[in-house]
Tab-separated table of C-alpha atoms and ligand atoms in Angstrom:
chain	number	residue	atom	x	y	z
A	1	SER	CA	15.702	47.419	96.361
A	2	VAL	CA	14.745	44.252	94.534
A	3	ALA	CA	11.102	44.607	95.523
A	4	ALA	CA	10.893	48.168	94.228
A	5	GLU	CA	12.632	47.120	91.034
A	6	GLU	CA	10.087	44.378	90.477
A	7	GLN	CA	7.257	46.819	90.959
A	8	LYS	CA	8.692	49.204	88.435
A	9	PHE	CA	6.524	49.338	85.390
A	10	CYS	CA	8.055	48.541	82.058
A	11	LEU	CA	5.644	48.735	79.187
A	12	ARG	CA	7.776	46.439	77.047
A	13	GLU	CA	7.253	43.570	79.499
A	14	VAL	CA	3.525	44.178	79.609
A	15	LEU	CA	3.166	44.241	75.871
A	16	ASP	CA	5.315	41.106	75.614
A	17	THR	CA	2.654	39.368	77.686
A	18	PHE	CA	0.236	39.886	74.827
A	19	LYS	CA	2.784	38.221	72.560
A	20	SER	CA	2.640	35.086	74.720
A	21	CYS	CA	-1.169	35.032	74.427
A	22	LEU	CA	-1.206	33.245	71.110
A	23	SER	CA	-0.874	29.502	70.863
A	24	GLU	CA	0.620	27.813	67.807
A	25	ASN	CA	-2.793	27.326	66.259
A	26	LYS	CA	-3.760	30.915	67.097
A	27	GLU	CA	-5.856	30.324	70.151
A	28	VAL	CA	-5.715	33.001	72.852
A	29	TYR	CA	-4.584	31.942	76.333
A	30	ILE	CA	-6.818	33.668	78.881
A	31	GLU	CA	-4.191	33.492	81.601
A	32	HIS	CA	-1.685	35.518	79.569
A	33	TYR	CA	-4.406	37.837	78.308
A	34	ILE	CA	-5.355	38.830	81.830
A	35	ALA	CA	-1.701	39.015	82.867
A	36	GLY	CA	-1.358	41.679	80.169
A	37	TRP	CA	-4.305	43.577	81.613
A	38	ARG	CA	-2.850	43.331	85.119
A	39	GLY	CA	0.282	45.052	83.910
A	40	LEU	CA	-1.732	47.786	82.209
A	41	VAL	CA	-3.768	48.333	85.364
A	42	ARG	CA	-0.527	48.753	87.292
A	43	PHE	CA	0.470	51.425	84.828
A	44	LEU	CA	-2.898	53.133	85.102
A	45	ASN	CA	-2.676	53.167	88.903
A	46	SER	CA	0.718	54.830	88.728
A	47	LEU	CA	-0.916	57.750	86.898
A	48	GLY	CA	-3.003	58.697	89.934
A	49	SER	CA	-6.235	58.032	91.774
A	50	VAL	CA	-8.414	59.899	89.254
A	51	PHE	CA	-8.237	56.719	87.210
A	52	SER	CA	-9.204	54.321	89.956
A	53	PHE	CA	-12.829	54.064	88.785
A	54	ILE	CA	-11.404	52.655	85.562
A	55	SER	CA	-8.831	50.333	87.108
A	56	LYS	CA	-11.349	49.040	89.668
A	57	ASP	CA	-13.639	47.880	86.896
A	58	ALA	CA	-10.745	46.260	85.034
A	59	VAL	CA	-9.576	44.508	88.232
A	60	ASN	CA	-13.103	43.314	88.885
A	61	LYS	CA	-13.330	41.786	85.421
A	62	ILE	CA	-9.881	40.218	85.701
A	63	GLN	CA	-10.935	38.651	89.013
A	64	ILE	CA	-14.101	37.158	87.532
A	65	LEU	CA	-11.995	35.403	84.890
A	66	VAL	CA	-9.358	34.303	87.427
A	67	ASN	CA	-12.128	32.710	89.478
A	68	TYR	CA	-13.255	30.697	86.456
A	69	ILE	CA	-9.688	29.615	85.681
A	70	ASN	CA	-9.189	28.469	89.266
A	71	GLY	CA	-12.654	26.970	89.568
A	72	GLU	CA	-13.713	23.372	89.106
A	73	ASN	CA	-14.283	23.889	85.371
A	74	GLY	CA	-10.989	25.718	84.985
A	75	SER	CA	-9.702	23.496	82.206
A	76	HIS	CA	-12.388	24.936	79.895
A	77	TYR	CA	-11.014	28.408	80.545
A	78	ALA	CA	-7.547	27.786	79.096
A	79	THR	CA	-8.241	29.726	75.897
A	80	ILE	CA	-10.911	32.153	74.736
A	81	GLN	CA	-11.881	29.546	72.131
A	82	SER	CA	-12.415	26.798	74.713
A	83	MET	CA	-14.299	29.184	77.009
A	84	VAL	CA	-16.710	30.253	74.280
A	85	LYS	CA	-17.356	26.633	73.283
A	86	TYR	CA	-17.853	25.493	76.874
A	87	GLU	CA	-20.099	28.345	78.002
A	88	LEU	CA	-22.274	28.253	74.876
A	89	GLU	CA	-22.680	24.477	74.862
A	90	ASN	CA	-23.720	24.546	78.506
A	91	GLY	CA	-26.064	27.525	78.316
A	92	LEU	CA	-23.902	29.622	80.618
A	93	VAL	CA	-24.238	32.894	78.698
A	94	ASP	CA	-27.042	35.464	78.863
A	95	LEU	CA	-27.389	36.143	75.138
A	96	ASN	CA	-30.080	38.824	74.895
A	97	LYS	CA	-30.662	40.265	78.304
A	98	ARG	CA	-29.116	39.855	81.674
A	99	GLY	CA	-30.577	36.880	83.509
A	100	SER	CA	-29.170	33.979	85.433
A	101	HIS	CA	-25.598	34.355	84.064
A	102	PRO	CA	-24.834	38.058	84.455
A	103	GLU	CA	-21.102	37.461	84.843
A	104	SER	CA	-20.333	34.872	82.185
A	105	GLY	CA	-16.744	34.565	81.054
A	106	CYS	CA	-17.856	35.509	77.533
A	107	ARG	CA	-19.487	38.826	78.460
A	108	THR	CA	-16.731	39.677	80.924
A	109	LEU	CA	-13.957	39.083	78.421
A	110	LEU	CA	-15.902	41.037	75.789
A	111	ARG	CA	-15.497	44.170	77.947
A	112	LEU	CA	-11.728	43.728	78.041
A	113	HIS	CA	-11.725	42.900	74.346
A	114	ARG	CA	-13.389	46.230	73.558
A	115	ALA	CA	-10.848	47.958	75.775
A	116	LEU	CA	-8.052	46.235	73.848
A	117	ARG	CA	-9.264	48.005	70.729
A	118	TRP	CA	-8.994	51.296	72.599
A	119	LEU	CA	-5.441	50.345	73.603
A	120	GLU	CA	-4.516	49.504	70.035
A	121	LEU	CA	-5.861	52.821	68.725
A	122	PHE	CA	-4.280	54.824	71.519
A	123	LEU	CA	-0.844	53.227	71.210
A	124	GLU	CA	-0.920	53.685	67.445
A	125	ARG	CA	-1.588	57.398	67.943
A	126	LEU	CA	1.168	57.564	70.530
A	127	ARG	CA	3.554	55.834	68.149
A	128	THR	CA	2.956	58.307	65.343
A	129	SER	CA	2.643	61.379	67.581
A	130	THR	CA	4.987	64.329	67.668
A	131	GLU	CA	6.509	66.112	70.666
A	132	ASP	CA	3.672	68.602	70.939
A	133	SER	CA	0.844	66.040	70.589
A	134	LYS	CA	-1.580	65.943	73.493
A	135	THR	CA	-2.079	62.581	75.208
A	136	SER	CA	-5.550	63.654	76.354
A	137	VAL	CA	-6.624	64.246	72.766
A	138	MET	CA	-5.103	60.979	71.503
A	139	CYS	CA	-6.739	59.101	74.346
A	140	ALA	CA	-10.150	60.714	73.776
A	141	GLU	CA	-10.052	60.075	70.037
A	142	ALA	CA	-9.151	56.412	70.567
A	143	TYR	CA	-11.911	56.133	73.161
A	144	ASN	CA	-14.540	57.741	70.943
A	145	GLU	CA	-13.709	55.327	68.131
A	146	SER	CA	-14.011	52.268	70.351
A	147	LEU	CA	-15.217	51.877	73.932
A	148	ALA	CA	-17.383	54.996	73.984
A	149	GLN	CA	-19.853	53.349	71.619
A	150	HIS	CA	-20.597	50.810	74.354
A	151	HIS	CA	-20.720	53.203	77.307
A	152	PRO	CA	-23.671	55.205	78.627
A	153	TRP	CA	-23.454	58.979	78.790
A	154	VAL	CA	-22.418	59.155	82.430
A	155	VAL	CA	-19.423	56.858	81.894
A	156	ARG	CA	-18.371	58.742	78.761
A	157	LYS	CA	-18.544	61.967	80.753
A	158	ALA	CA	-16.409	60.589	83.593
A	159	ALA	CA	-13.898	59.124	81.151
A	160	GLY	CA	-13.648	62.425	79.319
A	161	MET	CA	-12.889	64.218	82.573
A	162	ALA	CA	-10.222	61.667	83.485
A	163	PHE	CA	-8.513	62.045	80.099
A	164	CYS	CA	-8.109	65.764	80.724
A	165	VAL	CA	-5.762	65.160	83.636
A	166	LEU	CA	-3.538	62.683	81.802
A	167	PRO	CA	0.122	63.675	82.005
A	168	GLY	CA	1.799	65.028	78.898
A	169	ARG	CA	3.620	62.946	76.318
A	170	PRO	CA	7.125	63.339	77.899
A	171	THR	CA	5.929	62.106	81.319
A	172	PHE	CA	4.012	59.329	79.651
A	173	PHE	CA	7.070	58.116	77.782
A	174	GLU	CA	9.089	58.301	80.988
A	175	VAL	CA	6.635	56.201	83.011
A	176	MET	CA	6.654	53.620	80.252
A	177	ASN	CA	10.260	53.015	81.278
A	178	VAL	CA	11.342	51.771	77.869
A	179	GLY	CA	14.121	54.241	77.045
A	180	THR	CA	14.425	57.163	74.682
A	181	PRO	CA	11.380	58.359	72.722
A	182	GLU	CA	12.910	56.644	69.677
A	183	GLN	CA	13.077	53.375	71.585
A	184	VAL	CA	9.471	53.799	72.721
A	185	VAL	CA	8.353	54.322	69.138
A	186	ALA	CA	10.301	51.239	67.999
A	187	MET	CA	8.904	49.125	70.829
A	188	LEU	CA	5.352	50.212	69.987
A	189	GLY	CA	5.991	49.320	66.354
A	190	ASP	CA	6.946	45.797	67.448
A	191	ALA	CA	4.113	45.343	69.927
A	192	LEU	CA	1.180	46.752	67.982
A	193	PRO	CA	0.896	44.052	65.307
A	194	LEU	CA	0.643	41.436	68.055
A	195	ILE	CA	-1.994	43.296	70.031
A	196	SER	CA	-3.842	43.798	66.795
A	197	GLU	CA	-3.657	40.073	65.973
A	198	VAL	CA	-4.997	39.071	69.392
A	199	TYR	CA	-7.795	41.588	68.926
A	200	GLN	CA	-8.659	40.368	65.412
A	201	ILE	CA	-8.741	36.707	66.390
A	202	THR	CA	-11.048	37.411	69.334
A	203	GLU	CA	-13.229	39.720	67.250
A	204	GLU	CA	-13.610	37.064	64.566
A	205	LEU	CA	-14.476	34.375	67.112
A	206	TYR	CA	-17.076	36.533	68.858
A	207	SER	CA	-18.527	37.592	65.530
A	208	GLN	CA	-18.836	33.985	64.305
A	209	HIS	CA	-20.834	33.124	67.411
A	210	ASN	CA	-22.837	36.336	67.420
A	211	LEU	CA	-21.444	37.399	70.773
A	212	LEU	CA	-20.373	40.965	70.036
A	213	GLN	CA	-23.383	42.549	71.733
A	214	LEU	CA	-23.607	40.431	74.888
A	215	PRO	CA	-25.481	42.306	77.646
B	1	LIG	C1	-4.334	56.057	80.064
B	1	LIG	C2	-5.787	56.316	80.285
B	1	LIG	C3	-6.550	55.103	80.449
B	1	LIG	C4	-7.910	55.262	79.923
B	1	LIG	C5	-8.598	53.959	79.735
B	1	LIG	C6	-9.732	54.113	78.789
B	1	LIG	C7	-10.916	53.370	79.225
B	1	LIG	C8	-11.969	54.247	79.801
B	1	LIG	C9	-13.033	53.392	80.349
B	1	LIG	C10	-13.835	54.088	81.384
B	1	LIG	C11	-14.930	53.226	81.944
B	1	LIG	C12	-14.600	52.520	83.218
B	1	LIG	C13	-15.777	52.432	84.133
B	1	LIG	C14	-16.594	51.196	83.993
B	1	LIG	C15	-17.212	50.875	82.863
B	1	LIG	C16	-18.030	49.649	82.723
B	1	LIG	O1	-19.378	49.996	82.775
B	1	LIG	C17	-17.697	48.999	81.402
B	1	LIG	C18	-18.697	47.957	80.980
B	1	LIG	O2	-18.751	46.915	81.908
B	1	LIG	P1	-20.189	46.441	82.454
B	1	LIG	O3	-19.892	45.311	83.395
B	1	LIG	O4	-20.809	47.619	83.134
B	1	LIG	O5	-20.979	46.020	81.240
B	1	LIG	N1	-16.388	48.440	81.511
B	1	LIG	C19	-15.505	48.501	80.515
B	1	LIG	O6	-15.774	48.987	79.438
B	1	LIG	C20	-14.132	47.903	80.748
B	1	LIG	C21	-13.141	49.002	80.790
B	1	LIG	C22	-11.792	48.456	81.069
B	1	LIG	C23	-10.759	49.519	80.954
B	1	LIG	C24	-9.417	48.956	81.208
B	1	LIG	C25	-8.374	49.993	81.192
B	1	LIG	C26	-7.132	49.406	81.733
B	1	LIG	C27	-5.993	50.303	81.719
B	1	LIG	C28	-5.381	50.742	80.742
B	1	LIG	C29	-4.258	51.640	80.851
B	1	LIG	C30	-3.423	51.431	79.753
B	1	LIG	C31	-2.509	52.510	79.537
B	1	LIG	C32	-1.470	51.958	78.713
B	1	LIG	C33	-0.823	52.955	77.955
B	1	LIG	C34	0.550	52.621	77.893
B	1	LIG	C35	1.227	53.662	77.213
B	1	LIG	C36	1.936	54.539	78.123
């Protein structure tokens, strides 16, 4: 059916969303950024309920940003650049410890930004993997190099357990719904530079404003 077809996950479409994130002068559109995450969450959910503690947190963060975009100050939430400027100029960010702005756009997006680094590292491993590579190992390595550094022990433990039940590389490639393994590898080769660029631009912006450790 048409409905089922629309629901079918295609990783190419999701990664294309990240392509549309960048404006001509290299600003990052929040709307497209979170659309990308929505697609990834859909993929994660299709892998089984063991991952729902992860997707729930992602959905929660996406919703916080959607509320800002649709709120009365929505125009300031068009790009990450405009959000950072607006929230900082108006004292809407808890900079050192959580206080009256525990769910600022800046700190919320930072969590997704860190997860984007995990995605970049994981997809790069997937791209260069061989038939007998283990997705759980690739995923854990990518996690340890990125997100894990920001997570407390209990979250790292839960994540590690979830990685162990990830399906194998063949199933993974199948669910991606992109085509043959060769086509998957080619698609990842196209998509990764763009994800990496979005990551770098955000990283630079947050670093300039000293926002990389927001509580
Ligand atoms: C495929 C396996 C996916 C594994 C995703 C790795 C991320 C593990 C993260 C586990 C932690 C989630 C629990 C909540 C943590 C929060 O404490 C933390 C900090 O927030 P806060 O408010 O407490 O300061 N939250 C986060 O760090 C945000 C985590 C967001 C994770 C978003 C993951 C979205 C899904 C990705 C699936 C992509 C798979 C694409 C692969 C395609 C190739 C086939």
